[in-house]
Structure formats: C-alpha cells, structure tokens
Amino acid sequence: MLQVDGVSKSYASHQALRDVSFEVAPGEIVAILGPNGAGKSTLMSLIVGLLKPDIGSVTIGGVDPTRMSQSQRSGIGFAPQELGLYPSATVEENLQYFAGLTGAGKKAVRRMARDAAEVFRVEDLFPRRISTLSGGEKRRVHSAIALVARPRLLLLDEPTVGVDVGTRREVIAAVRQLADDGVAVCYSTHYLPEVETLAARVVLLHHGRKVVDGPLAEMWRNDDRSRITFTFDGEAPLLQGTERKGDTLQIEHVGNPGEFVAVFFRSHAHELRNLKAVEIERPSLEDLLIALAPDLGTPGGEIK
C-alpha cells in the first residue's frame, strides 16, 4: 500500500530526514515514533504529498502522492496534529463539508459523514457547534474527518494528544477496527502504551534516521531481560537455574519467555504439580527502544 524508499528531506541547513525506508501493508498498523524534532511530521507531510522529498521516493499503491488525481487522493486520510475544524459550524456540517470535497452527491455525503462519525463515536455530537466541544471531542471529530472518503491509507499524527482516558480508548479501538477491515494505518504518537495496545509495528526515527523497524513481538523475542516467576501452592521446589523464595521460583534474563515457559513445563512436569501461577515480566517498550538507541535516554532525547 505505502512504500517509502530512501527518502531524505532538508530545510535550508537542517536535514529533517536521512535515507528513510519502510513499507505499510493493507491491514497493518505502523507506529511512527521518535522524540520531538525526529522528523515524524515531515515524514507524514511527504507521505500525503504536501512536500516532495529531496532524495528518494514515496508511492501509495504505486503512485507518487504529489501526482495523484483527486479521486486517487481520496484514498488517503490524514489527521494532522493541528486541529482542522470550523468552530462556528456543527459537527455534522464539518463532516459533510469535507465529505463534499470528494465530489460525491448530497445523499452520499450524508452517508459518508454518518459512517465516519460512527467509527469515532461522534454521532451524538452532530447538532453541536465545534466551539462548544471538549478537547477530546474535537480530537475525535478531527480524526473522523480523515475517514469520510473511506481511505485505504490512514495517517494519524498524535490523535490522542490532550485527550482523556475514555477518548484514548475509543480512538485506539477505532484504529484497531479499521486495520481489521484492511486499512493501512500510520500512527504517530508520544504515548508508548498505545503502541503496545495496538500491537503495532514500530518505526523509530531519531535525528532524522530510521533506527528501529520491526514488530513488537519480535523485539521482545530478541530481548533477554524478561523475568519469570512461578508461584506454588506450598513451598516451591528447588530447581537448577532458578532462585527460590518461599513459594516462588524466579528466573532472570530470559529471552523469548513464552517459548522458554513451554520448554520448562515439558522438562519439569513432575516438579510443577503444585504450580499455582506463572507471571512474565517483560521490559517496557521504552526500555526496548532505549536499548536499541541508547541516546534516547539522555535529556532531550526522550520519546515519553
């Protein structure tokens, strides 16, 4: 669906992106991460055709976004970080206005607005003016506008910035459902727990370069800092390679903990007869990313 190939972009003497490449397939969620100034917003602008790369190429369905026709552009939905809403108009008027830009007829425009509103649960807000909405409500309407043309590729730049917990859950659920329906999603965020909830593939930018590209599950499999705790009904058995503490056994520095537990069960079936619970503690996504790009942990380099 989306292919970014060797893209570089500079503003005067500042190089915002340096030789960035990645792909996004239909139904895939790619989380674009990085500290402020890493190049995330520049990358989003290149993908939707608002900017042209100095070097390299961006194609969507094999087509350069800067050369797309209006009908081809309708296959891209983009919700930038800055809200793009008309405050004196109602929610319904905003959604129908943007749906109308596709050239659809009045009946289709009303249906498109309703369908987009349903995804982000803003139907009940239709009669209200944008100026009367809370920050979280505005953010959901803003994201819904990106869906009015039923895009095949959706780009969301910080879609939950400044929202409450309930809104964040609704946005995450909507994004997950869109991916399940086959939409390719690029999702930029500073809030790492969202990435874990979405089980997204991670593309990490730092100083304009791509320093990480891979699925979360693979990143955890390749890390050896997980801890496994076995809790027993009564005193824990003494097994080689484990640390016994009363009714628990602990094993530190485990890589691929799921596979490790399966093998451990097969090897120690007799000793585990009184096993009551198993707990796997994995490093956080932040820990994983800092291990891969150590200067993210220095002042000014945080992802948050």
Coordinates of C-alpha atoms in Angstrom, one line a residue:
M1 CA 0.0 0.0 0.0
L2 CA 2.6 2.5 1.1
Q3 CA 6.3 2.4 0.2
V4 CA 8.9 5.0 1.4
D5 CA 12.2 4.3 -0.3
G6 CA 15.4 6.1 0.7
V7 CA 13.7 9.4 1.5
S8 CA 15.8 12.5 2.6
K9 CA 14.4 16.0 3.2
S10 CA 16.2 19.2 4.3
Y11 CA 15.0 22.7 5.3
A12 CA 17.9 25.1 4.5
S13 CA 20.8 23.8 6.6
H14 CA 18.7 21.4 8.7
Q15 CA 18.3 17.8 7.5
A16 CA 14.9 16.6 8.8
L17 CA 15.1 13.1 7.3
R18 CA 18.0 11.0 6.1
D19 CA 17.6 7.9 3.9
V20 CA 14.4 6.6 5.5
S21 CA 12.7 3.5 4.0
F22 CA 9.8 1.3 5.1
E23 CA 6.6 -0.2 3.8
V24 CA 3.0 -0.4 5.2
A25 CA 0.7 -3.2 4.0
P26 CA -3.1 -3.3 4.0
G27 CA -4.4 -4.0 7.5
E28 CA -1.1 -3.2 9.1
I29 CA -0.6 -0.5 11.8
V30 CA 2.8 1.1 11.8
A31 CA 3.6 3.3 14.8
I32 CA 6.0 6.1 13.8
L33 CA 7.9 7.1 17.0
G34 CA 10.6 9.5 17.9
P35 CA 11.4 12.4 20.1
N36 CA 10.5 16.0 19.1
G37 CA 12.4 17.0 16.0
A38 CA 13.0 13.4 14.9
G39 CA 11.2 14.1 11.5
K40 CA 7.8 12.4 12.2
S41 CA 5.6 15.3 10.9
T42 CA 7.9 15.9 7.9
L43 CA 7.5 12.2 7.0
M44 CA 3.7 12.4 7.3
S45 CA 3.7 15.5 5.0
L46 CA 5.8 13.7 2.5
I47 CA 3.5 10.7 2.5
V48 CA 0.4 12.7 1.8
G49 CA 2.1 14.8 -0.9
L50 CA 2.3 18.1 0.9
L51 CA 6.1 18.0 0.5
K52 CA 8.4 16.4 -2.0
P53 CA 11.5 14.5 -0.9
D54 CA 14.9 15.9 -1.9
I55 CA 16.1 12.3 -2.5
G56 CA 14.2 9.0 -2.7
S57 CA 10.5 8.4 -3.4
V58 CA 7.1 7.8 -1.8
T59 CA 4.4 5.8 -3.5
I60 CA 0.9 4.8 -2.5
G61 CA -0.5 2.0 -4.5
G62 CA 2.5 2.5 -6.9
V63 CA 1.6 6.2 -7.4
D64 CA 3.6 9.3 -6.3
P65 CA 1.2 11.2 -4.0
T66 CA 2.3 14.6 -5.5
R67 CA 1.0 13.5 -8.9
M68 CA -2.3 11.9 -7.8
S69 CA -5.6 12.8 -9.2
Q70 CA -8.4 14.0 -6.9
S71 CA -10.0 10.5 -7.0
Q72 CA -6.7 8.9 -6.1
R73 CA -6.2 11.4 -3.2
S74 CA -9.5 10.3 -1.7
G75 CA -7.8 7.0 -0.9
I76 CA -5.7 8.8 1.7
G77 CA -7.0 10.0 5.0
F78 CA -4.8 12.4 7.1
A79 CA -5.5 13.9 10.5
P80 CA -2.5 16.2 11.4
Q81 CA -1.7 17.1 14.9
E82 CA -3.2 20.6 14.5
L83 CA -7.0 20.5 14.5
G84 CA -8.6 21.4 11.2
L85 CA -12.2 22.2 12.2
Y86 CA -14.6 25.1 11.6
P87 CA -15.5 26.2 15.1
S88 CA -18.8 28.1 14.2
A89 CA -20.2 25.1 12.3
T90 CA -21.7 22.0 13.8
V91 CA -20.1 18.6 13.9
E92 CA -22.4 17.3 11.1
E93 CA -21.7 20.4 8.9
N94 CA -17.9 19.9 9.3
L95 CA -18.1 16.2 8.4
Q96 CA -20.4 16.8 5.4
Y97 CA -18.2 19.7 4.2
F98 CA -15.1 17.5 4.0
A99 CA -17.1 14.6 2.5
G100 CA -18.4 17.0 -0.1
L101 CA -14.8 17.8 -1.2
T102 CA -14.7 14.3 -2.7
G103 CA -17.3 15.4 -5.3
A104 CA -19.9 13.0 -4.0
G105 CA -23.6 13.8 -4.3
K106 CA -25.7 15.0 -1.3
K107 CA -27.1 11.6 -0.4
A108 CA -23.6 10.0 -0.5
V109 CA -22.1 12.9 1.5
R110 CA -24.7 12.4 4.3
R111 CA -23.9 8.7 4.4
M112 CA -20.1 9.2 4.4
A113 CA -20.4 11.7 7.3
R114 CA -22.5 9.2 9.3
D115 CA -20.2 6.3 8.6
A116 CA -17.1 8.2 9.7
A117 CA -18.9 9.6 12.8
E118 CA -19.8 6.0 13.8
V119 CA -16.2 4.8 13.8
F120 CA -15.1 7.5 16.3
R121 CA -18.4 7.6 18.1
V122 CA -19.3 11.3 17.5
E123 CA -22.9 10.8 16.1
D124 CA -24.4 12.2 19.2
L125 CA -22.4 15.4 18.7
F126 CA -23.8 16.1 15.3
P127 CA -26.0 19.1 16.3
R128 CA -23.4 20.8 18.4
R129 CA -21.0 23.5 17.2
I130 CA -17.3 22.7 17.3
S131 CA -16.7 25.7 19.6
T132 CA -18.8 24.0 22.4
L133 CA -16.9 20.7 22.4
S134 CA -14.3 19.5 24.8
G135 CA -10.7 18.9 23.6
G136 CA -11.2 15.2 23.4
E137 CA -14.5 15.6 21.5
K138 CA -12.8 17.9 19.0
R139 CA -9.9 15.4 18.6
R140 CA -12.4 12.6 17.8
V141 CA -14.2 14.7 15.2
H142 CA -10.9 15.8 13.7
S143 CA -9.9 12.1 13.3
A144 CA -13.3 11.2 11.9
I145 CA -12.9 13.8 9.1
A146 CA -9.9 11.8 7.9
L147 CA -12.3 8.8 7.3
V148 CA -15.1 10.5 5.3
A149 CA -13.7 9.3 2.0
R150 CA -13.2 5.7 3.2
P151 CA -9.4 5.8 2.7
R152 CA -7.2 2.8 2.1
L153 CA -4.4 4.5 3.9
L154 CA -4.9 6.5 7.1
L155 CA -2.4 8.7 8.8
L156 CA -3.0 9.9 12.3
D157 CA -0.5 12.4 13.8
E158 CA -0.8 12.5 17.6
P159 CA -4.5 11.6 17.6
T160 CA -4.8 11.4 21.4
V161 CA -2.7 14.4 22.4
G162 CA -4.5 16.1 25.3
V163 CA -7.5 13.7 25.5
D164 CA -8.9 11.9 28.5
V165 CA -8.7 8.2 29.2
G166 CA -12.1 7.4 27.7
T167 CA -11.4 9.2 24.4
R168 CA -8.0 7.5 24.2
R169 CA -9.7 4.1 24.5
E170 CA -12.2 4.9 21.8
V171 CA -9.6 6.1 19.4
I172 CA -7.4 3.0 19.9
A173 CA -10.4 0.7 19.4
A174 CA -11.4 2.6 16.3
V175 CA -7.9 2.3 14.8
R176 CA -7.7 -1.4 15.6
Q177 CA -11.1 -2.0 13.9
L178 CA -10.0 0.0 10.8
A179 CA -6.9 -2.2 10.5
D180 CA -9.0 -5.3 10.9
D181 CA -11.1 -4.0 8.0
G182 CA -8.0 -3.8 5.8
V183 CA -7.0 -0.1 6.2
A184 CA -3.2 0.6 6.3
V185 CA -2.5 2.9 9.2
C186 CA 0.4 5.1 10.1
Y187 CA 0.1 6.2 13.7
S188 CA 2.4 8.8 15.2
T189 CA 2.4 9.1 19.0
H190 CA 4.5 10.0 22.0
Y191 CA 2.4 7.8 24.3
L192 CA 4.1 4.4 24.2
P193 CA 1.4 2.3 26.0
E194 CA -0.8 3.0 22.9
V195 CA 1.7 1.2 20.7
E196 CA 1.6 -1.8 23.0
T197 CA -2.2 -1.9 23.0
L198 CA -2.3 -1.7 19.2
A199 CA 0.5 -4.3 18.8
A200 CA 1.8 -2.1 16.1
R201 CA 5.0 -2.5 14.1
V202 CA 7.4 0.2 15.3
V203 CA 9.4 2.6 13.0
L204 CA 11.6 4.7 15.3
L205 CA 13.1 7.9 13.9
H206 CA 16.0 9.6 15.7
H207 CA 17.9 12.6 14.3
G208 CA 16.0 12.1 11.1
R209 CA 17.2 8.5 10.6
K210 CA 15.3 5.2 11.0
V211 CA 17.0 3.4 13.8
V212 CA 14.3 0.7 14.5
D213 CA 11.9 -1.1 12.2
G214 CA 10.1 -4.2 13.5
P215 CA 7.0 -5.8 15.2
L216 CA 6.8 -5.5 18.9
A217 CA 6.6 -9.3 19.3
E218 CA 9.9 -9.8 17.5
M219 CA 11.5 -7.0 19.6
W220 CA 10.5 -8.8 22.8
R221 CA 11.6 -12.2 21.5
N222 CA 15.1 -10.8 20.8
D223 CA 15.5 -9.2 24.2
D224 CA 16.8 -11.2 27.1
R225 CA 15.6 -9.1 30.1
S226 CA 12.3 -10.8 30.9
R227 CA 11.8 -12.3 34.3
I228 CA 9.6 -15.3 35.0
T229 CA 8.0 -16.0 38.4
F230 CA 6.4 -19.4 39.2
T231 CA 4.2 -19.4 42.3
F232 CA 3.3 -22.7 44.0
D233 CA 0.7 -24.0 46.4
G234 CA 3.2 -24.5 49.2
E235 CA 6.9 -24.4 49.2
A236 CA 8.5 -24.1 45.8
P237 CA 10.8 -27.0 44.6
L238 CA 14.5 -26.3 44.2
L239 CA 15.4 -26.5 40.5
Q240 CA 18.7 -25.7 38.9
G241 CA 19.0 -22.3 37.3
T242 CA 16.2 -20.8 39.4
E243 CA 16.1 -18.7 42.6
R244 CA 13.7 -20.0 45.3
K245 CA 11.9 -17.6 47.6
G246 CA 9.4 -19.4 49.8
D247 CA 6.5 -20.4 47.5
T248 CA 8.1 -18.8 44.3
L249 CA 10.8 -19.6 41.8
Q250 CA 12.3 -16.8 39.8
I251 CA 14.3 -16.9 36.6
E252 CA 16.1 -13.8 35.4
H253 CA 17.3 -12.6 32.0
V254 CA 15.1 -14.8 29.8
G255 CA 14.8 -14.3 26.1
N256 CA 11.6 -15.3 24.3
P257 CA 9.8 -16.1 27.6
G258 CA 6.7 -17.8 26.0
E259 CA 8.9 -20.4 24.4
F260 CA 11.0 -20.7 27.5
V261 CA 8.0 -21.5 29.7
A262 CA 6.7 -24.1 27.3
V263 CA 10.1 -25.9 27.3
F264 CA 10.3 -25.5 31.1
F265 CA 6.9 -27.2 31.6
R266 CA 7.9 -30.1 29.5
S267 CA 11.2 -30.6 31.3
H268 CA 9.9 -30.2 34.8
A269 CA 6.3 -31.6 34.6
H270 CA 6.7 -33.7 37.8
E271 CA 8.2 -30.8 39.9
L272 CA 5.4 -28.4 38.7
R273 CA 2.5 -30.4 40.0
N274 CA 1.6 -27.8 42.7
L275 CA 2.1 -24.8 40.4
K276 CA -0.5 -22.1 41.1
A277 CA 0.5 -19.2 38.8
V278 CA 3.1 -18.0 36.3
E279 CA 4.0 -14.3 35.8
I280 CA 6.1 -13.0 33.0
E281 CA 7.6 -9.5 33.4
R282 CA 8.8 -8.1 30.1
P283 CA 10.8 -4.9 29.6
S284 CA 8.6 -1.9 28.7
L285 CA 8.6 -0.6 25.1
E286 CA 10.6 2.4 26.3
D287 CA 13.2 0.1 27.8
L288 CA 13.4 -1.8 24.4
L289 CA 13.8 1.3 22.4
I290 CA 16.4 2.8 24.6
A291 CA 18.4 -0.4 24.4
L292 CA 18.3 -0.1 20.6
A293 CA 19.0 3.6 20.5
P294 CA 20.8 4.5 23.8
D295 CA 20.8 8.3 23.5
L296 CA 17.0 8.3 23.6
G297 CA 17.5 8.0 27.3
T298 CA 19.5 11.3 27.5
P299 CA 18.0 14.7 28.3
G300 CA 16.2 16.0 25.2
G301 CA 16.1 12.6 23.6
E302 CA 13.0 11.1 25.3
I303 CA 10.1 9.7 23.4
K304 CA 7.9 10.0 26.6

